[in-house]
Short mmCIF file of C-alpha atoms and ligand atoms in Angstrom, two decimals:
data_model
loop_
_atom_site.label_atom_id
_atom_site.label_comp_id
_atom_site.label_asym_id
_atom_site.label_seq_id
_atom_site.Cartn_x
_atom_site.Cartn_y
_atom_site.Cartn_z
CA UNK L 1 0.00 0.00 0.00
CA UNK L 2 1.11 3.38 -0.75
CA UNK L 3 -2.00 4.85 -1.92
CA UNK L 4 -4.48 5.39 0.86
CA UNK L 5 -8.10 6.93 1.15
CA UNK L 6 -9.40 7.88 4.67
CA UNK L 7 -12.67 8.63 4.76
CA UNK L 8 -14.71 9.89 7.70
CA UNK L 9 -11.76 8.08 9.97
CA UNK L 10 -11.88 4.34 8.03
CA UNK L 11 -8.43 3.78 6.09
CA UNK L 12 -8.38 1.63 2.84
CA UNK L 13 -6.76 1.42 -0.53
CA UNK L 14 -6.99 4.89 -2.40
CA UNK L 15 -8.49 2.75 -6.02
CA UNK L 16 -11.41 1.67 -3.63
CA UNK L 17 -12.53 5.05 -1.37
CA UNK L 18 -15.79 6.19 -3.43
CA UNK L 19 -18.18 8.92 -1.59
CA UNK L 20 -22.06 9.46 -2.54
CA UNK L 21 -23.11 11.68 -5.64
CA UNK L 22 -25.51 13.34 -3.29
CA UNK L 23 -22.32 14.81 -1.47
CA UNK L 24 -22.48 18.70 -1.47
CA UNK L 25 -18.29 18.52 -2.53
CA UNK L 26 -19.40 16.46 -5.60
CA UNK L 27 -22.65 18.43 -5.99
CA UNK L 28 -22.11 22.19 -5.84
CA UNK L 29 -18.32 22.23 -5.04
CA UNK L 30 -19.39 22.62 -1.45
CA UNK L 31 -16.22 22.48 0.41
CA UNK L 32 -12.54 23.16 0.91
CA UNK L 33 -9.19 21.21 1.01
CA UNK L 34 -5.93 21.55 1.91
CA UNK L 35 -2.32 19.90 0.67
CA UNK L 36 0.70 19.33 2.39
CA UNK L 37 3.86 17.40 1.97
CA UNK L 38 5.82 14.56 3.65
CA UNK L 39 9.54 14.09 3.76
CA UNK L 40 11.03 11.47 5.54
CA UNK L 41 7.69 10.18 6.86
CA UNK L 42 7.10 13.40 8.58
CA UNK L 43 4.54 15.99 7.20
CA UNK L 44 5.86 19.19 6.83
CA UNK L 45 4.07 22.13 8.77
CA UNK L 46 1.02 19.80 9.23
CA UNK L 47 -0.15 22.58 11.89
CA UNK L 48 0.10 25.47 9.66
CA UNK L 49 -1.87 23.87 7.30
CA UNK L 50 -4.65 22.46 9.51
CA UNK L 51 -4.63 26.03 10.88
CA UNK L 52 -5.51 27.57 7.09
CA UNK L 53 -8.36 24.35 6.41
CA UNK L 54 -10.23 25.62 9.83
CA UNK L 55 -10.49 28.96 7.97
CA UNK L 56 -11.31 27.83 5.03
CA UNK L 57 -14.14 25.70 6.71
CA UNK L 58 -15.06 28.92 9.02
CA UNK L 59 -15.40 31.23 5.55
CA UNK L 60 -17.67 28.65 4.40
CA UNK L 61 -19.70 28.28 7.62
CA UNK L 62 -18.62 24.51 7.51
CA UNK L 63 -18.62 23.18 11.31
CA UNK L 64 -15.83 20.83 10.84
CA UNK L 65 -16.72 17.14 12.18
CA UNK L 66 -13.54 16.28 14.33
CA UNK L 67 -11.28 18.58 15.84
CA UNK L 68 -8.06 20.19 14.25
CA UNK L 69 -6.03 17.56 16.64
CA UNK L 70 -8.18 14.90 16.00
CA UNK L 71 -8.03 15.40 12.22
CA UNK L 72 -4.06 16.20 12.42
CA UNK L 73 -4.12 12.01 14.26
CA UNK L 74 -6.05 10.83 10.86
CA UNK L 75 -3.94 12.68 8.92
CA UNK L 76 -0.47 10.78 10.45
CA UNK L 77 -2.91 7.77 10.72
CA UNK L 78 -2.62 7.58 7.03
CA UNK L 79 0.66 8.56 6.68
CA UNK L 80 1.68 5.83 8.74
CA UNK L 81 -1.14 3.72 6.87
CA UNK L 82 0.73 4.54 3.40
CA UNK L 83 3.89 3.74 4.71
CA UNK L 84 5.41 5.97 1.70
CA UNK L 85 7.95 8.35 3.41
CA UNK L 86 7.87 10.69 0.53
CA UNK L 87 4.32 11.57 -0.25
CA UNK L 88 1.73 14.20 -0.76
CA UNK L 89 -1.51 14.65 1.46
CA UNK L 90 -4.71 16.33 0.73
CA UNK L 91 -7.17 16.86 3.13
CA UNK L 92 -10.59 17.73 2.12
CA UNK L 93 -13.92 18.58 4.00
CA UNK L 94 -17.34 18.53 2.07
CA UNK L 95 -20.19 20.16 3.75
CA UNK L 96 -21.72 16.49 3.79
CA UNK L 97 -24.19 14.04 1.87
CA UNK L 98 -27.78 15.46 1.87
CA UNK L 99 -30.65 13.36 1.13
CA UNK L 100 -31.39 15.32 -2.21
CA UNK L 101 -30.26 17.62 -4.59
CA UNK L 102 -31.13 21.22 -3.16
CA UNK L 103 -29.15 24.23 -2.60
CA UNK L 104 -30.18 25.61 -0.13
CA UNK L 105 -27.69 23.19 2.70
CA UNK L 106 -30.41 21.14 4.73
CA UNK L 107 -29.92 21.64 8.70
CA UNK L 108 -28.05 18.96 10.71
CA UNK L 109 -25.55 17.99 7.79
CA UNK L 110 -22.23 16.37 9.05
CA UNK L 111 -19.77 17.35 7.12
CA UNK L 112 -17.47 14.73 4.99
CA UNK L 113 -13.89 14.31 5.85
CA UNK L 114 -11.67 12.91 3.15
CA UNK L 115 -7.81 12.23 3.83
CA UNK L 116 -5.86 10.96 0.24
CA UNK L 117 -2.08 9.90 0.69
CA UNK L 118 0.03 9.23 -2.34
CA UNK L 119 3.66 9.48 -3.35
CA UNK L 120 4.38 12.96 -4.17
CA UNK L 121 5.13 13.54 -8.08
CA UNK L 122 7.28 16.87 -7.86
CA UNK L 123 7.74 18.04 -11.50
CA UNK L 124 10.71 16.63 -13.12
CA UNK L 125 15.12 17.13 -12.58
CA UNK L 126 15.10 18.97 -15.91
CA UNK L 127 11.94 20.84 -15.38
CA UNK L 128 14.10 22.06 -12.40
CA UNK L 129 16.88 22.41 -14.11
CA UNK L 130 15.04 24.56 -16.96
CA UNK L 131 12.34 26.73 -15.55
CA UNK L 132 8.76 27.03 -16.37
CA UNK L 133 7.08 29.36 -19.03
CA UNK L 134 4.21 31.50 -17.92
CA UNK L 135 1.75 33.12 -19.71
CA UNK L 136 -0.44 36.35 -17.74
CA UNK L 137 -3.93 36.06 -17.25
CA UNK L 138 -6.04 38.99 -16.44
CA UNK L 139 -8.84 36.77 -14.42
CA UNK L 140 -8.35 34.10 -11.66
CA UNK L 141 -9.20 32.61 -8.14
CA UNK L 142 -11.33 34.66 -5.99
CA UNK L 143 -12.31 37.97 -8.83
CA UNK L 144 -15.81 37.35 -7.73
CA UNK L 145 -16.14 36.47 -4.23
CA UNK L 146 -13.91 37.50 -1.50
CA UNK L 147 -14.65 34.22 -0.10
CA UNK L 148 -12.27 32.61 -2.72
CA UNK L 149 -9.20 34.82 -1.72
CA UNK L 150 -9.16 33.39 2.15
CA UNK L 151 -10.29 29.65 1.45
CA UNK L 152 -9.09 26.50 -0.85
CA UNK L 153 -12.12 26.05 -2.20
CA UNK L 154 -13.01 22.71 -3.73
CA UNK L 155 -13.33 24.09 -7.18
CA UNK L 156 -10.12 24.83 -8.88
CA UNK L 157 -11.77 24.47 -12.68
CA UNK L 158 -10.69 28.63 -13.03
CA UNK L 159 -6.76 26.94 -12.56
CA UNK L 160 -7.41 24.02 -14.56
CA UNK L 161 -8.83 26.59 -17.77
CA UNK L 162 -5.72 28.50 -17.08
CA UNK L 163 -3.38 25.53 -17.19
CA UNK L 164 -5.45 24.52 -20.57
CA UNK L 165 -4.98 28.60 -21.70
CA UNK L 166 -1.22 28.11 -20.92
CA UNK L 167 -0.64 24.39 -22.76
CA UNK L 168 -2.26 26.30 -25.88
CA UNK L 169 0.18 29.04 -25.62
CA UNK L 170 2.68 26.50 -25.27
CA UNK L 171 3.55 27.52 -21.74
CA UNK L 172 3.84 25.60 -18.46
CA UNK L 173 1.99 28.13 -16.37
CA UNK L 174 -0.61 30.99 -15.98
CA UNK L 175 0.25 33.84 -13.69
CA UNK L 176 -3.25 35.88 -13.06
CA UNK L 177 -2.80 39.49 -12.62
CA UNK L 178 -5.76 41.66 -11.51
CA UNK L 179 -8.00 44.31 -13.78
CA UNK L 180 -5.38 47.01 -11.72
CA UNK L 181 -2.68 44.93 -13.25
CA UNK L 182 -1.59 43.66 -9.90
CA UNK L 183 0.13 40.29 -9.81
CA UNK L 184 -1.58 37.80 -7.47
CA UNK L 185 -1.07 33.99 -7.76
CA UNK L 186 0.49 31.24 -9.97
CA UNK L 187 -2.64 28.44 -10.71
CA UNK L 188 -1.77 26.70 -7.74
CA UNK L 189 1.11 28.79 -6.09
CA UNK L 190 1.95 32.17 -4.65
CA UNK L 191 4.80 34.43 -7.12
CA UNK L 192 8.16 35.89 -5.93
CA UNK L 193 9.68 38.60 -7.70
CA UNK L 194 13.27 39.59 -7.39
CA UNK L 195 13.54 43.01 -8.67
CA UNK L 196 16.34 45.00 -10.79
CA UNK L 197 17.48 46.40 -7.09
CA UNK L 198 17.75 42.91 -5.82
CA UNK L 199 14.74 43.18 -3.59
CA UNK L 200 12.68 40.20 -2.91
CA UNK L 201 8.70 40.90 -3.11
CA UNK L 202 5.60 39.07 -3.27
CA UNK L 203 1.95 40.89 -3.14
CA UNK L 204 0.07 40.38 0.14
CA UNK L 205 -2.35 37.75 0.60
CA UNK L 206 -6.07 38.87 0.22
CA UNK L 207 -8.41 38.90 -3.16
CA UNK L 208 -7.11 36.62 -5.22
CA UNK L 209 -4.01 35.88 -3.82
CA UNK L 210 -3.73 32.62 -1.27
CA UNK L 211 -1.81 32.77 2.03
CA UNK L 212 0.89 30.13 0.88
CA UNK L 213 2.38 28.30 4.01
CA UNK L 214 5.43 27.65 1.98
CA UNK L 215 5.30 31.74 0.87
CA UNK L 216 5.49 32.64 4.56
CA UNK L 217 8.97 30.09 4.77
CA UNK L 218 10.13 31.28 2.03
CA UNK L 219 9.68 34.85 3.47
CA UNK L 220 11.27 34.20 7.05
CA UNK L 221 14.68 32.33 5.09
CA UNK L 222 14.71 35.38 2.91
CA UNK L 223 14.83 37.55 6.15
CA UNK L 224 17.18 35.15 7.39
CA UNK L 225 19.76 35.36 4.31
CA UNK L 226 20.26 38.77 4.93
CA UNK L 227 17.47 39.51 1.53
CA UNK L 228 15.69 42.31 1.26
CA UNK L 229 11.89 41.42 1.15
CA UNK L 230 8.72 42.65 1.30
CA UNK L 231 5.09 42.08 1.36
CA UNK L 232 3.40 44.68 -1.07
CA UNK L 233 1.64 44.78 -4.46
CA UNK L 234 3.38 44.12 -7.55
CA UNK L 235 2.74 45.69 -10.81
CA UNK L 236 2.93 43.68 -13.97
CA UNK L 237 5.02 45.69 -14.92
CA UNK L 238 7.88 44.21 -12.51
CA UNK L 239 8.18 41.36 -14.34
CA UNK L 240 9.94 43.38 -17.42
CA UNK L 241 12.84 44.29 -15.11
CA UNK L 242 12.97 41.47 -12.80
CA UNK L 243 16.01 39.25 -12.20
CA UNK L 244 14.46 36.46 -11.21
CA UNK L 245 10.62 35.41 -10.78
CA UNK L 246 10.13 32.15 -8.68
CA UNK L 247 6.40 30.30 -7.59
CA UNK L 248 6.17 28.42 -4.04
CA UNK L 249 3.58 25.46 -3.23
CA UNK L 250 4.00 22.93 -0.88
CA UNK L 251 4.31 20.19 -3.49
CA UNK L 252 6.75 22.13 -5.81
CA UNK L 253 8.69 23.80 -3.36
CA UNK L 254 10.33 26.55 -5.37
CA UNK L 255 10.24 27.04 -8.83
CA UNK L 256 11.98 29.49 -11.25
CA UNK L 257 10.23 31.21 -13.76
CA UNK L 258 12.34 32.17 -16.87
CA UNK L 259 9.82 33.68 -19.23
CA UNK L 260 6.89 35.53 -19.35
CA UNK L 261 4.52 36.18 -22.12
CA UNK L 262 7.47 35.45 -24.15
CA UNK L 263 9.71 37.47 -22.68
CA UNK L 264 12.85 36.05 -20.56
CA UNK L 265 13.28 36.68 -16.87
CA UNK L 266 16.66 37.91 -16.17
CA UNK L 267 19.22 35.49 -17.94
CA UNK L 268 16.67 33.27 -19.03
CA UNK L 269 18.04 30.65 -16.28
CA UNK L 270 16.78 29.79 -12.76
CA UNK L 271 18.55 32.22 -10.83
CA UNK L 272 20.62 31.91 -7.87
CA UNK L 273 18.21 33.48 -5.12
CA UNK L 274 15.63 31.10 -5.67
CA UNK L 275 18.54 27.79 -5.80
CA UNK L 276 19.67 29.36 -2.07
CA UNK L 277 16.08 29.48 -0.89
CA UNK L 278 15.33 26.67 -2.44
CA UNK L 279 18.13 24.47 -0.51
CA UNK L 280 17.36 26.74 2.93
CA UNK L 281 13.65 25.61 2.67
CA UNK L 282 14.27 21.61 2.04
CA UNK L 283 16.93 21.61 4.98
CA UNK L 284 14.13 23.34 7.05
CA UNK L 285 11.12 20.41 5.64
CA UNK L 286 13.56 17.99 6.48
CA UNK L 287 14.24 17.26 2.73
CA UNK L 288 16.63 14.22 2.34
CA UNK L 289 18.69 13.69 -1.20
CA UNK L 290 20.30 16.20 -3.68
CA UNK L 291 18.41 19.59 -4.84
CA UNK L 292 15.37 18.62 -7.25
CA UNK L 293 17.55 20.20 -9.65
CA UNK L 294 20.79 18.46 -9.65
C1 LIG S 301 -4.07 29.14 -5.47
C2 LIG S 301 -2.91 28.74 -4.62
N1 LIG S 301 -2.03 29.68 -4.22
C3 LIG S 301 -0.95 29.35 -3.50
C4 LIG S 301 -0.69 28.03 -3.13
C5 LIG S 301 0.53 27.68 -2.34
O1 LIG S 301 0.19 27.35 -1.03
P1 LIG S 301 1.09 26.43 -0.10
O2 LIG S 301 2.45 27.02 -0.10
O3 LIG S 301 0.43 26.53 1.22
O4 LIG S 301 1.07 25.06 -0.68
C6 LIG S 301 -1.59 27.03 -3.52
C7 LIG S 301 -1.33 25.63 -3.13
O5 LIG S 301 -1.94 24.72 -3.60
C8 LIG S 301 -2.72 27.40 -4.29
O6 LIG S 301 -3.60 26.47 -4.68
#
């Protein structure tokens, strides 16, 4: 076993775990999730990121069904389960199965707890090793409720259009940018800039723009360097000038960006703030092995 479904505390194989079509997750994307990694066996700021799904599940008005600790025992539970030392977890809660089909969320609904553990895919040594190609999007996450800014909502179909806008550009990623042309998230991760003056900045969280756990590392090990950095909007415009543009996610880590819109970052390379970051924030997660790069 190394692929393991825990649903509403019961453990099995992840090909089996099935939950009903009258679920409210499956129904009207009526819930949230969270994803976190595990090196060595051991998840990686597993608090942190229990912390963010209880406000996800409070901006939704979803009364979780166990306790953060209790849920933080299922999640090891199945970690231990898997027995897969490397792996990726997602943790998702569904405001429940209703009876029917109705919008309107029926009183006395438990809500669904779903725990999947997998080997983590990171993206490849030479995707590493090469950088990704963006594309800019003027739409995204969270343009139309403020709800979407502050919570992982279930639905991520406005990343997965992006992803599908990007492969037709013949780009990796999308990078949305705001109708103030505002930078604010990668389709799954926050955005670093390193700008011509060699400061380090990434727009605050809020609209549109996700509180990354590994974006508030990433932040403290900049501080620590001796960087420059700073929380604060960042135009568009920033990316013309930049030296180097990285995205962080817990399953990616850190991950250069060497062109935008067609246009190269810097040198055109991965550049050598985001490699030192990069190694800072795997020795912190208790990474084991050489750099994903190397
Ligand atoms: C939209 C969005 N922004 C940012 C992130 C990065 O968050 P974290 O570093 O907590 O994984 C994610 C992670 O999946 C995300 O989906």
């Amino acid at each position: 076993v190394s692929r393991i479904a825990s649903i509403d505390g019961r453990i099995g194989p992840l090909e089996e775990a099935v939950v009903p079509v009258l679920d409210r997750g499956f129904l009207y994307g009526d819930g949230i999730f969270d994803t976190l990694r595990v090196y060595g066996g051991r998840p990686f700021a597993s608090e942190e990121h229990l912390a963010r799904l209880a406000r996800s599940a409070a901006a939704l008005r979803i009364t979780l069904p166990v306790t953060s600790s209790e849920l933080l025992r299922e999640v090891k539970e199945a970690i231990d389960a898997a027995r897969e030392p490397e792996a990726y977890v997602r943790v998702m809660i569904t405001r429940g199965a209703a009876r029917e089909a109705s919008l309107a969320p029926p009183s006395g609904l438990r809500a669904t707890r779903v725990i999947l553990v997998e080997p983590v895919r990171p993206p490849s040594r030479e995707t590493y090793a090469r950088g990704l190609k963006a594309i800019t999007l003027a739409w995204g996450r969270g343009n139309d409720a403020s709800l979407g800014s502050a919570a992982k909502l279930l639905s991520y179909v406005t990343s997965v259009v992006a992803l599908e806008e990007a492969r037709a550009h013949a780009a990796d990623e999308a990078i949305f940018v705001g109708p103030d042309d505002r930078v604010r998230e990668a389709t799954a991760s926050n955005v670093f800039v390193l700008d011509a003056a060699g400061n380090l900045l990434t727009p605050s969280e809020g609209p549109g723009v996700l509180g990354g756990i590994t974006r508030g590392h990433v932040l403290e090990l900049a501080c620590a360097l001796g960087l420059s950095c700073a929380v604060e909007s960042v135009p568009k415009a920033a990316f013309a000038t930049a030296r180097e543009v990285f995205l962080t996610s817990s399953v990616r880590e850190i991950m250069s960006v060497v062109r935008i819109d067609g246009v190269a970052i810097g040198a055109g390379v991965p550049g050598d703030t985001a490699r030192s970051l990069h190694r800072a924030l795997r020795l912190r997660a208790g990474a084991r092995g050489p750099a994903p790069w190397e």
